[in-house]
Structures are given as structure tokens and as C-alpha cells.
Amino acid sequence: MQDDILVTTQDGSNTLFSLKYNQHFHNTEDGGLNESLNKHIIPAFNYHQDKKELNILDICFGIGYNTLATIYYILKNGLDIKLNIYSPELDFDLVKFLKNFSYPKEFTNLRNIINELSINQKYSSEKLNIEIFIGDAREYLKKIPKDFFHIVYQDAFSSEVNSELWTKEYFDEIYRISKVNSILTTYAISTNIRLSLYEAGFTIYELKATKRKITIAFKQRQENIGKYIDMELKKLRNPNAKVLYDN
């Protein structure tokens, strides 16, 4: 937390700049709240319109925008869905600091949840369960049972600085713990990352969220959701693109 600098993004919401990773937690032009809603929450919930209970993996918790924006979206739209959100986070000091963070007005009525997570890393009510795991995300995933998650928000720092959360072996584990009808959302659109997802078994699609494209990935071929990306054709056209592996 001592390495992070407060930054106000274009939509008025605050984010942080990490000196450790030399990156913002969110794209400053899209904005923290806008990015979470359009790159993760809205695509995922459009896909899972018929569900009454959802298990969500939020990689990684950071300052909590994806988790909090999910709750905000549910409440704003009056959706009758039970949420079980699980999120690993390496920086315990950051999580403890969140009770003092200046969140957007949209999160005002979530302040009790934010405080509880900051203090105890857990929150539970009739329709909402949240657990933050403090530690290594890769180790955490090994403890998750097979076919567990409906949604994965793949929102780690970029592969240039946080490669261990973008490799084929990492996505193998994500594939294992994702349900057959799951959706993975991520801001990352590089061919290398898409190849890593593809080699782990995912089918790749593209959406345009805000001004930028995003990647969404599934275990099964989809219809009427995004632009299908033919990764075999990508490999033929771009033979220099490589799958990201551990080490």
C-alpha cells in the first residue's frame, strides 16, 4: 500500500497507481467504475441472465471495484440473484486500507460491506457471500473444487509485470475450476494471452467495451455473443506469437 498513489480517472472515480508494478489498477481514460461495469460485469451478467445463484472468481481483489460494481449492478437492476464471490489478493495492507479509500458515490450504500471486508476479509448475508484470500492466487486456486465458478473476472496486472497470472498453466487451473457454461472476462487482447487461454481449452471471443475491445472466453462454442476469434487462423497468420508458459 505504501507503493500506491491515488489517481482520479476520467469517469470521476479514483484508482491507484502501483509503483511496484508501474501500472494503474484501472485504465484512467475508461475510469475505475466504468471499466469494471463494461469490461466485466455487464458482459458476464448478460450471459448469465437466467441464473439465480452465481459463483464468481475475482482475480485479483485490488481495491475491490469488480466485486463492488457487481453488487451495485445487482441492486441497481433489482436482480434476484445470490452472489458468492471469491477473490485472492497478495497485498494485505491494501485490503486493510480500503475502509479509508475514497470510492465513487455509487458505492455509498456499500460502505458497511467495504468496512467488513477491510477488517475481516469476509462478508455474509442472505444473498451475498464474499471471501478475500490473502496470499498467492495460484496456490489458492489449487484448493477450489472442479467445475465451481460461473464467472471469472481475469483482471490481474498485465502479463509484462505479473506473468504468473497469464500463463497456459494458470489458465489450465482456471479451466478446471470453471463450470461448463462459465464465462471469463478480461481487458487483455494480446494474441499471446489469447493463445494461452486457447491452449488451455477456452474458445475465444471479442467484444467492444467502452472505447476498447475486451476478450471473453468460454468452454463451449457460443452464438450471438461477441466476435469469434479463430485462434488456429491466428497461429497461421502470426507464427511469431507464442503461448505464455510458466518460467
Tab-separated table of C-alpha atoms in Angstrom:
chain	number	residue	atom	x	y	z
A	1	MET	CA	0.000	0.000	0.000
A	2	GLN	CA	2.899	2.336	0.673
A	3	ASP	CA	3.800	1.942	-3.022
A	4	ASP	CA	0.426	3.154	-4.332
A	5	ILE	CA	-0.549	6.663	-5.479
A	6	LEU	CA	-4.150	7.903	-5.601
A	7	VAL	CA	-5.305	8.878	-9.113
A	8	THR	CA	-8.680	10.256	-10.250
A	9	THR	CA	-9.874	8.667	-13.501
A	10	GLN	CA	-11.894	10.177	-16.325
A	11	ASP	CA	-15.268	8.997	-15.012
A	12	GLY	CA	-14.557	10.703	-11.668
A	13	SER	CA	-13.828	7.509	-9.734
A	14	ASN	CA	-10.489	7.050	-8.016
A	15	THR	CA	-7.937	4.346	-8.660
A	16	LEU	CA	-4.343	3.707	-7.603
A	17	PHE	CA	-1.009	3.690	-9.380
A	18	SER	CA	1.263	0.882	-8.217
A	19	LEU	CA	4.934	1.782	-8.065
A	20	LYS	CA	5.684	-1.918	-7.513
A	21	TYR	CA	4.157	-2.886	-10.879
A	22	ASN	CA	4.464	0.555	-12.522
A	23	GLN	CA	0.830	0.358	-13.640
A	24	HIS	CA	-2.550	1.826	-12.762
A	25	PHE	CA	-5.104	-0.506	-11.212
A	26	HIS	CA	-7.569	0.694	-13.886
A	27	ASN	CA	-7.381	2.391	-17.257
A	28	THR	CA	-7.597	6.092	-16.388
A	29	GLU	CA	-9.444	7.009	-19.607
A	30	ASP	CA	-12.180	4.429	-19.095
A	31	GLY	CA	-12.399	5.071	-15.361
A	32	GLY	CA	-12.430	2.620	-12.474
A	33	LEU	CA	-16.197	2.134	-12.208
A	34	ASN	CA	-16.855	2.353	-15.942
A	35	GLU	CA	-14.156	-0.229	-16.661
A	36	SER	CA	-15.486	-2.724	-14.114
A	37	LEU	CA	-19.053	-2.452	-15.353
A	38	ASN	CA	-18.383	-2.568	-19.091
A	39	LYS	CA	-15.413	-4.924	-19.275
A	40	HIS	CA	-16.534	-7.435	-16.677
A	41	ILE	CA	-19.936	-7.160	-15.003
A	42	ILE	CA	-22.249	-6.336	-17.912
A	43	PRO	CA	-20.859	-8.980	-20.329
A	44	ALA	CA	-20.925	-11.627	-17.605
A	45	PHE	CA	-24.454	-10.884	-16.430
A	46	ASN	CA	-25.825	-10.558	-19.956
A	47	TYR	CA	-24.575	-14.097	-20.486
A	48	HIS	CA	-25.976	-15.435	-17.201
A	49	GLN	CA	-29.390	-13.777	-17.341
A	50	ASP	CA	-31.261	-16.883	-16.213
A	51	LYS	CA	-29.217	-17.735	-13.101
A	52	LYS	CA	-30.486	-17.401	-9.531
A	53	GLU	CA	-27.113	-18.073	-7.905
A	54	LEU	CA	-23.631	-17.322	-9.220
A	55	ASN	CA	-20.153	-18.249	-8.049
A	56	ILE	CA	-17.680	-15.555	-9.117
A	57	LEU	CA	-13.878	-15.552	-9.083
A	58	ASP	CA	-12.408	-12.038	-8.971
A	59	ILE	CA	-8.693	-12.118	-9.925
A	60	CYS	CA	-7.397	-10.133	-8.025
A	61	PHE	CA	-9.319	-8.109	-5.418
A	62	GLY	CA	-7.132	-4.988	-5.570
A	63	ILE	CA	-9.292	-2.069	-4.437
A	64	GLY	CA	-12.429	-4.121	-4.969
A	65	TYR	CA	-14.065	-2.394	-7.926
A	66	ASN	CA	-15.148	-5.570	-9.728
A	67	THR	CA	-16.709	-7.084	-6.617
A	68	LEU	CA	-18.363	-3.835	-5.514
A	69	ALA	CA	-19.538	-2.956	-9.029
A	70	THR	CA	-21.131	-6.414	-9.235
A	71	ILE	CA	-23.146	-5.731	-6.079
A	72	TYR	CA	-24.020	-2.224	-7.314
A	73	TYR	CA	-25.223	-3.664	-10.642
A	74	ILE	CA	-27.401	-6.274	-8.914
A	75	LEU	CA	-29.021	-3.679	-6.643
A	76	LYS	CA	-29.454	-1.058	-9.371
A	77	ASN	CA	-31.216	-3.527	-11.661
A	78	GLY	CA	-33.241	-5.227	-8.920
A	79	LEU	CA	-31.895	-8.672	-9.778
A	80	ASP	CA	-32.882	-11.568	-7.542
A	81	ILE	CA	-29.550	-13.391	-7.573
A	82	LYS	CA	-27.461	-14.844	-4.780
A	83	LEU	CA	-23.771	-13.992	-5.196
A	84	ASN	CA	-20.815	-15.971	-3.891
A	85	ILE	CA	-17.646	-14.003	-4.669
A	86	TYR	CA	-14.149	-15.321	-4.031
A	87	SER	CA	-11.074	-13.198	-4.555
A	88	PRO	CA	-7.361	-13.717	-3.862
A	89	GLU	CA	-5.202	-10.692	-3.061
A	90	LEU	CA	-1.490	-10.606	-2.285
A	91	ASP	CA	-1.387	-7.192	-0.584
A	92	PHE	CA	-2.909	-7.424	2.896
A	93	ASP	CA	-2.027	-3.805	3.676
A	94	LEU	CA	-4.059	-2.703	0.665
A	95	VAL	CA	-7.144	-4.591	1.830
A	96	LYS	CA	-6.823	-3.128	5.343
A	97	PHE	CA	-6.614	0.360	3.812
A	98	LEU	CA	-9.849	0.062	1.837
A	99	LYS	CA	-12.054	1.259	4.690
A	100	ASN	CA	-10.390	4.652	4.158
A	101	PHE	CA	-10.463	4.657	0.350
A	102	SER	CA	-12.493	7.323	-1.466
A	103	TYR	CA	-14.941	5.284	-3.550
A	104	PRO	CA	-17.474	6.714	-6.044
A	105	LYS	CA	-20.902	7.785	-4.834
A	106	GLU	CA	-22.384	4.674	-6.453
A	107	PHE	CA	-20.792	2.630	-3.656
A	108	THR	CA	-22.072	4.807	-0.787
A	109	ASN	CA	-24.636	2.263	0.414
A	110	LEU	CA	-21.984	-0.474	0.249
A	111	ARG	CA	-19.820	1.147	2.911
A	112	ASN	CA	-20.715	-1.457	5.563
A	113	ILE	CA	-19.600	-4.229	3.182
A	114	ILE	CA	-16.349	-2.400	2.394
A	115	ASN	CA	-15.590	-1.925	6.092
A	116	GLU	CA	-16.312	-5.564	6.901
A	117	LEU	CA	-14.076	-6.793	4.088
A	118	SER	CA	-11.304	-4.421	5.106
A	119	ILE	CA	-11.373	-5.648	8.701
A	120	ASN	CA	-12.268	-9.335	8.379
A	121	GLN	CA	-11.810	-10.147	4.666
A	122	LYS	CA	-15.283	-11.694	4.710
A	123	TYR	CA	-18.878	-10.562	4.371
A	124	SER	CA	-22.015	-12.658	4.562
A	125	SER	CA	-25.743	-12.010	4.243
A	126	GLU	CA	-28.741	-13.915	2.882
A	127	LYS	CA	-27.971	-13.058	-0.754
A	128	LEU	CA	-24.275	-12.250	-0.640
A	129	ASN	CA	-21.124	-14.052	0.429
A	130	ILE	CA	-17.658	-12.581	-0.173
A	131	GLU	CA	-14.313	-14.077	0.801
A	132	ILE	CA	-10.920	-12.462	0.219
A	133	PHE	CA	-7.955	-14.809	0.383
A	134	ILE	CA	-4.724	-13.092	1.392
A	135	GLY	CA	-1.845	-14.794	-0.378
A	136	ASP	CA	-0.701	-16.309	-3.651
A	137	ALA	CA	-3.521	-16.676	-6.182
A	138	ARG	CA	-2.012	-19.745	-7.829
A	139	GLU	CA	-1.884	-21.594	-4.516
A	140	TYR	CA	-5.430	-20.509	-3.705
A	141	LEU	CA	-6.828	-21.895	-6.967
A	142	LYS	CA	-5.485	-25.367	-6.180
A	143	LYS	CA	-7.939	-25.539	-3.245
A	144	ILE	CA	-11.011	-24.811	-5.370
A	145	PRO	CA	-13.096	-27.819	-6.464
A	146	LYS	CA	-13.600	-28.678	-10.133
A	147	ASP	CA	-16.439	-27.038	-12.090
A	148	PHE	CA	-17.168	-24.414	-9.431
A	149	PHE	CA	-17.269	-20.924	-10.998
A	150	HIS	CA	-19.857	-19.427	-13.336
A	151	ILE	CA	-17.854	-16.214	-13.852
A	152	VAL	CA	-14.150	-15.352	-13.790
A	153	TYR	CA	-13.058	-11.712	-13.797
A	154	GLN	CA	-9.485	-12.024	-15.100
A	155	ASP	CA	-8.206	-8.621	-14.024
A	156	ALA	CA	-4.650	-9.037	-12.766
A	157	PHE	CA	-1.851	-6.612	-13.592
A	158	SER	CA	-0.580	-7.134	-17.142
A	159	SER	CA	1.461	-10.124	-18.251
A	160	GLU	CA	4.549	-7.929	-18.634
A	161	VAL	CA	4.758	-7.461	-14.866
A	162	ASN	CA	2.560	-10.259	-13.476
A	163	SER	CA	3.165	-13.129	-15.903
A	164	GLU	CA	2.288	-15.909	-13.435
A	165	LEU	CA	-1.402	-14.975	-13.733
A	166	TRP	CA	-1.484	-15.180	-17.542
A	167	THR	CA	0.244	-18.432	-18.482
A	168	LYS	CA	-1.177	-21.550	-20.081
A	169	GLU	CA	-0.633	-23.472	-16.818
A	170	TYR	CA	-2.528	-20.791	-14.888
A	171	PHE	CA	-5.419	-20.934	-17.357
A	172	ASP	CA	-5.375	-24.750	-17.102
A	173	GLU	CA	-6.305	-24.282	-13.461
A	174	ILE	CA	-8.944	-21.674	-14.291
A	175	TYR	CA	-10.421	-24.095	-16.842
A	176	ARG	CA	-10.529	-26.877	-14.239
A	177	ILE	CA	-12.464	-24.811	-11.692
A	178	SER	CA	-14.858	-23.216	-14.209
A	179	LYS	CA	-18.267	-24.666	-14.978
A	180	VAL	CA	-19.075	-25.899	-18.473
A	181	ASN	CA	-21.281	-22.819	-19.025
A	182	SER	CA	-18.840	-20.346	-17.476
A	183	ILE	CA	-17.617	-17.035	-18.876
A	184	LEU	CA	-14.199	-15.430	-18.405
A	185	THR	CA	-13.843	-11.683	-18.972
A	186	THR	CA	-10.576	-9.789	-19.367
A	187	TYR	CA	-9.259	-6.477	-20.654
A	188	ALA	CA	-6.276	-8.288	-22.243
A	189	ILE	CA	-6.473	-8.712	-26.026
A	190	SER	CA	-2.928	-9.706	-26.996
A	191	THR	CA	-2.571	-12.762	-29.219
A	192	ASN	CA	-0.128	-14.311	-26.741
A	193	ILE	CA	-2.684	-14.228	-23.937
A	194	ARG	CA	-5.484	-15.416	-26.175
A	195	LEU	CA	-3.264	-18.298	-27.278
A	196	SER	CA	-2.618	-19.190	-23.645
A	197	LEU	CA	-6.362	-19.278	-22.995
A	198	TYR	CA	-6.957	-21.250	-26.186
A	199	GLU	CA	-4.293	-23.857	-25.438
A	200	ALA	CA	-5.869	-24.329	-22.005
A	201	GLY	CA	-9.136	-25.259	-23.731
A	202	PHE	CA	-11.078	-21.999	-23.962
A	203	THR	CA	-12.913	-20.673	-27.015
A	204	ILE	CA	-12.107	-17.015	-27.630
A	205	TYR	CA	-14.410	-14.112	-28.475
A	206	GLU	CA	-14.060	-10.343	-28.645
A	207	LEU	CA	-16.367	-7.534	-27.561
A	208	LYS	CA	-16.012	-3.785	-27.764
A	209	ALA	CA	-16.469	-2.343	-24.287
A	210	THR	CA	-16.317	1.452	-23.907
A	211	LYS	CA	-13.703	2.618	-26.445
A	212	ARG	CA	-11.683	-0.571	-26.187
A	213	LYS	CA	-12.035	-4.210	-27.105
A	214	ILE	CA	-12.018	-6.958	-24.495
A	215	THR	CA	-11.632	-10.735	-24.554
A	216	ILE	CA	-14.314	-13.111	-23.342
A	217	ALA	CA	-13.667	-16.843	-23.178
A	218	PHE	CA	-15.865	-19.924	-22.819
A	219	LYS	CA	-15.555	-23.674	-22.543
A	220	GLN	CA	-18.180	-24.113	-25.255
A	221	ARG	CA	-18.755	-22.513	-28.661
A	222	GLN	CA	-21.233	-19.629	-28.413
A	223	GLU	CA	-23.788	-17.987	-30.686
A	224	ASN	CA	-24.754	-14.309	-30.734
A	225	ILE	CA	-22.179	-13.121	-28.226
A	226	GLY	CA	-19.213	-11.165	-29.443
A	227	LYS	CA	-16.929	-11.819	-32.404
A	228	TYR	CA	-15.489	-15.320	-32.631
A	229	ILE	CA	-11.689	-15.352	-32.837
A	230	ASP	CA	-10.293	-18.259	-34.854
A	231	MET	CA	-7.078	-18.994	-32.965
A	232	GLU	CA	-5.900	-21.622	-35.431
A	233	LEU	CA	-6.054	-18.978	-38.148
A	234	LYS	CA	-4.276	-16.532	-35.806
A	235	LYS	CA	-1.449	-19.023	-35.382
A	236	LEU	CA	-1.086	-19.379	-39.159
A	237	ARG	CA	-1.105	-15.641	-39.730
A	238	ASN	CA	1.111	-14.764	-36.778
A	239	PRO	CA	3.668	-17.574	-36.329
A	240	ASN	CA	5.774	-15.381	-34.026
A	241	ALA	CA	3.006	-15.188	-31.427
A	242	LYS	CA	3.770	-17.550	-28.586
A	243	VAL	CA	1.797	-19.165	-25.804
A	244	LEU	CA	2.850	-17.874	-22.388
A	245	TYR	CA	4.198	-20.679	-20.210
A	246	ASP	CA	5.431	-20.791	-16.622
A	247	ASN	CA	9.146	-19.935	-16.410
